Amino acid sequence: MRQLLPDPIDPVDPVALYGADERIDHADRPWLMVNMIASIDGAISVDDRSGGLGGPADRRVFRTLRELPDVILVGASTVRTEGYGPVRLDQDAMARRRARGQSDTPRLVIVSGSLGLDTAAAAPMTDVGARSRRWPR
């Protein structure tokens, strides 16, 4: 994996790069990081799954970004299609999280307009709860 800007670095370690990002604590708002993938023609999935679009470098970035947050926000459709379960991190990633004062794994937050989720599929998750909030349209 290479970093092109602002200064070229080859190879670059995504854990070192993203983990070193300065995230100044603002009491009035959270930090938000977004990770998306798309093909050159704008497709966001192959056979309704995002995994077919990325290569090894993309998966390293994805795993790295999963290690950093307090919560991972996922849409219900993605949860159903991709078969989401609990967030799993390796021992090194959990140790880095503990060193930053975080829990071993981030919480998985699922956004749903209907709460139409298979609760049996959610059984492996250790922290399952539902809250409903409707925003005016």
C-alpha positions as a Markdown table, in Angstrom:
| # | Residue | x | y | z |
|---|---|---|---|---|
| 1 | Met | 0.0 | 0.0 | 0.0 |
| 2 | Arg | 1.3 | 3.5 | -0.9 |
| 3 | Gln | 0.5 | 6.9 | 0.3 |
| 4 | Leu | 0.6 | 9.5 | -2.5 |
| 5 | Leu | -0.3 | 12.7 | -0.8 |
| 6 | Pro | 0.7 | 14.9 | 1.0 |
| 7 | Asp | 4.1 | 13.2 | 0.9 |
| 8 | Pro | 4.7 | 9.8 | -0.9 |
| 9 | Ile | 5.4 | 6.9 | 1.5 |
| 10 | Asp | 5.9 | 3.4 | 0.2 |
| 11 | Pro | 5.0 | 1.1 | 1.8 |
| 12 | Val | 2.6 | 2.6 | 4.4 |
| 13 | Asp | 1.1 | 0.8 | 7.4 |
| 14 | Pro | -2.6 | 1.6 | 7.6 |
| 15 | Val | -2.7 | 1.0 | 11.4 |
| 16 | Ala | 0.2 | 3.5 | 11.9 |
| 17 | Leu | -1.3 | 6.0 | 9.4 |
| 18 | Tyr | -4.9 | 6.1 | 10.6 |
| 19 | Gly | -4.0 | 5.5 | 14.2 |
| 20 | Ala | -1.7 | 8.5 | 14.3 |
| 21 | Asp | -4.4 | 10.8 | 13.0 |
| 22 | Glu | -4.9 | 13.6 | 15.5 |
| 23 | Arg | -8.5 | 13.5 | 16.7 |
| 24 | Ile | -9.0 | 16.5 | 18.9 |
| 25 | Asp | -11.7 | 15.9 | 21.5 |
| 26 | His | -14.7 | 18.2 | 21.1 |
| 27 | Ala | -17.2 | 17.9 | 24.0 |
| 28 | Asp | -20.0 | 19.2 | 21.8 |
| 29 | Arg | -19.7 | 16.8 | 18.9 |
| 30 | Pro | -18.4 | 13.3 | 18.0 |
| 31 | Trp | -15.8 | 12.3 | 15.5 |
| 32 | Leu | -17.1 | 10.6 | 12.4 |
| 33 | Met | -15.0 | 8.5 | 10.0 |
| 34 | Val | -16.5 | 7.1 | 6.8 |
| 35 | Asn | -15.3 | 4.3 | 4.7 |
| 36 | Met | -16.8 | 3.5 | 1.3 |
| 37 | Ile | -15.8 | 1.5 | -1.8 |
| 38 | Ala | -17.0 | 1.8 | -5.3 |
| 39 | Ser | -15.9 | 0.6 | -8.7 |
| 40 | Ile | -14.7 | 2.9 | -11.4 |
| 41 | Asp | -18.2 | 2.9 | -12.9 |
| 42 | Gly | -19.8 | 3.7 | -9.5 |
| 43 | Ala | -21.0 | 0.3 | -8.5 |
| 44 | Ile | -21.1 | -0.3 | -4.8 |
| 45 | Ser | -21.4 | -4.1 | -4.8 |
| 46 | Val | -20.9 | -7.3 | -6.7 |
| 47 | Asp | -23.8 | -9.7 | -6.4 |
| 48 | Asp | -25.2 | -7.5 | -3.7 |
| 49 | Arg | -22.1 | -7.7 | -1.5 |
| 50 | Ser | -19.4 | -5.1 | -1.1 |
| 51 | Gly | -16.6 | -7.6 | -0.5 |
| 52 | Gly | -16.1 | -8.4 | -4.2 |
| 53 | Leu | -15.0 | -4.9 | -5.0 |
| 54 | Gly | -11.9 | -4.7 | -2.8 |
| 55 | Gly | -8.5 | -6.2 | -2.8 |
| 56 | Pro | -6.1 | -7.0 | 0.0 |
| 57 | Ala | -5.1 | -3.4 | 0.6 |
| 58 | Asp | -8.8 | -2.4 | 0.8 |
| 59 | Arg | -9.4 | -5.1 | 3.4 |
| 60 | Arg | -6.4 | -3.9 | 5.4 |
| 61 | Val | -7.8 | -0.4 | 5.5 |
| 62 | Phe | -11.3 | -1.7 | 6.4 |
| 63 | Arg | -9.9 | -3.8 | 9.3 |
| 64 | Thr | -7.8 | -0.8 | 10.5 |
| 65 | Leu | -10.8 | 1.5 | 10.4 |
| 66 | Arg | -12.8 | -1.1 | 12.4 |
| 67 | Glu | -10.3 | -1.0 | 15.1 |
| 68 | Leu | -10.4 | 2.8 | 15.8 |
| 69 | Pro | -14.1 | 3.9 | 16.6 |
| 70 | Asp | -16.2 | 3.6 | 19.7 |
| 71 | Val | -19.1 | 2.5 | 17.4 |
| 72 | Ile | -19.5 | 1.1 | 13.9 |
| 73 | Leu | -22.7 | 2.4 | 12.2 |
| 74 | Val | -24.2 | 0.0 | 9.6 |
| 75 | Gly | -27.4 | 0.1 | 7.7 |
| 76 | Ala | -29.9 | -2.7 | 8.3 |
| 77 | Ser | -29.9 | -3.7 | 4.6 |
| 78 | Thr | -26.1 | -4.2 | 4.8 |
| 79 | Val | -26.5 | -6.3 | 8.0 |
| 80 | Arg | -29.1 | -8.5 | 6.3 |
| 81 | Thr | -27.2 | -8.9 | 3.0 |
| 82 | Glu | -23.7 | -9.3 | 4.4 |
| 83 | Gly | -24.7 | -11.5 | 7.4 |
| 84 | Tyr | -23.2 | -9.2 | 10.0 |
| 85 | Gly | -22.4 | -10.6 | 13.4 |
| 86 | Pro | -20.4 | -9.2 | 16.3 |
| 87 | Val | -17.3 | -7.1 | 15.6 |
| 88 | Arg | -14.2 | -9.3 | 15.9 |
| 89 | Leu | -10.7 | -7.9 | 16.3 |
| 90 | Asp | -7.4 | -9.8 | 16.8 |
| 91 | Gln | -5.5 | -9.6 | 20.1 |
| 92 | Asp | -3.1 | -6.9 | 18.9 |
| 93 | Ala | -6.0 | -4.7 | 17.8 |
| 94 | Met | -7.7 | -5.2 | 21.1 |
| 95 | Ala | -4.5 | -4.3 | 23.0 |
| 96 | Arg | -4.1 | -1.1 | 21.0 |
| 97 | Arg | -7.7 | -0.2 | 21.8 |
| 98 | Arg | -7.1 | -0.8 | 25.5 |
| 99 | Ala | -4.0 | 1.4 | 25.4 |
| 100 | Arg | -6.2 | 4.2 | 24.0 |
| 101 | Gly | -8.7 | 3.7 | 26.8 |
| 102 | Gln | -11.3 | 2.0 | 24.7 |
| 103 | Ser | -13.2 | -1.2 | 25.2 |
| 104 | Asp | -11.9 | -4.4 | 23.4 |
| 105 | Thr | -14.3 | -4.0 | 20.5 |
| 106 | Pro | -16.5 | -1.2 | 19.2 |
| 107 | Arg | -20.2 | -1.5 | 19.5 |
| 108 | Leu | -22.2 | -2.3 | 16.3 |
| 109 | Val | -25.0 | 0.2 | 15.8 |
| 110 | Ile | -27.6 | -0.8 | 13.1 |
| 111 | Val | -29.7 | 1.9 | 11.5 |
| 112 | Ser | -33.1 | 0.7 | 10.3 |
| 113 | Gly | -36.3 | 2.4 | 9.2 |
| 114 | Ser | -38.4 | -0.6 | 10.2 |
| 115 | Leu | -36.4 | -2.6 | 12.8 |
| 116 | Gly | -37.1 | -5.5 | 10.4 |
| 117 | Leu | -34.1 | -7.5 | 11.6 |
| 118 | Asp | -33.8 | -11.2 | 12.2 |
| 119 | Thr | -33.3 | -11.4 | 15.9 |
| 120 | Ala | -32.1 | -15.0 | 15.7 |
| 121 | Ala | -29.3 | -13.8 | 13.4 |
| 122 | Ala | -28.4 | -11.2 | 16.1 |
| 123 | Ala | -28.1 | -13.9 | 18.8 |
| 124 | Pro | -24.3 | -14.0 | 18.7 |
| 125 | Met | -24.1 | -10.3 | 19.5 |
| 126 | Thr | -23.4 | -9.6 | 23.1 |
| 127 | Asp | -25.1 | -6.2 | 23.3 |
| 128 | Val | -28.4 | -6.2 | 21.5 |
| 129 | Gly | -31.0 | -3.5 | 22.0 |
| 130 | Ala | -33.5 | -1.6 | 19.9 |
| 131 | Arg | -34.3 | 2.1 | 20.1 |
| 132 | Ser | -36.8 | 3.7 | 17.8 |
| 133 | Arg | -36.7 | 7.3 | 16.7 |
| 134 | Arg | -38.7 | 8.7 | 13.8 |
| 135 | Trp | -37.7 | 11.9 | 12.2 |
| 136 | Pro | -40.2 | 14.0 | 10.3 |
| 137 | Arg | -40.2 | 13.6 | 6.6 |
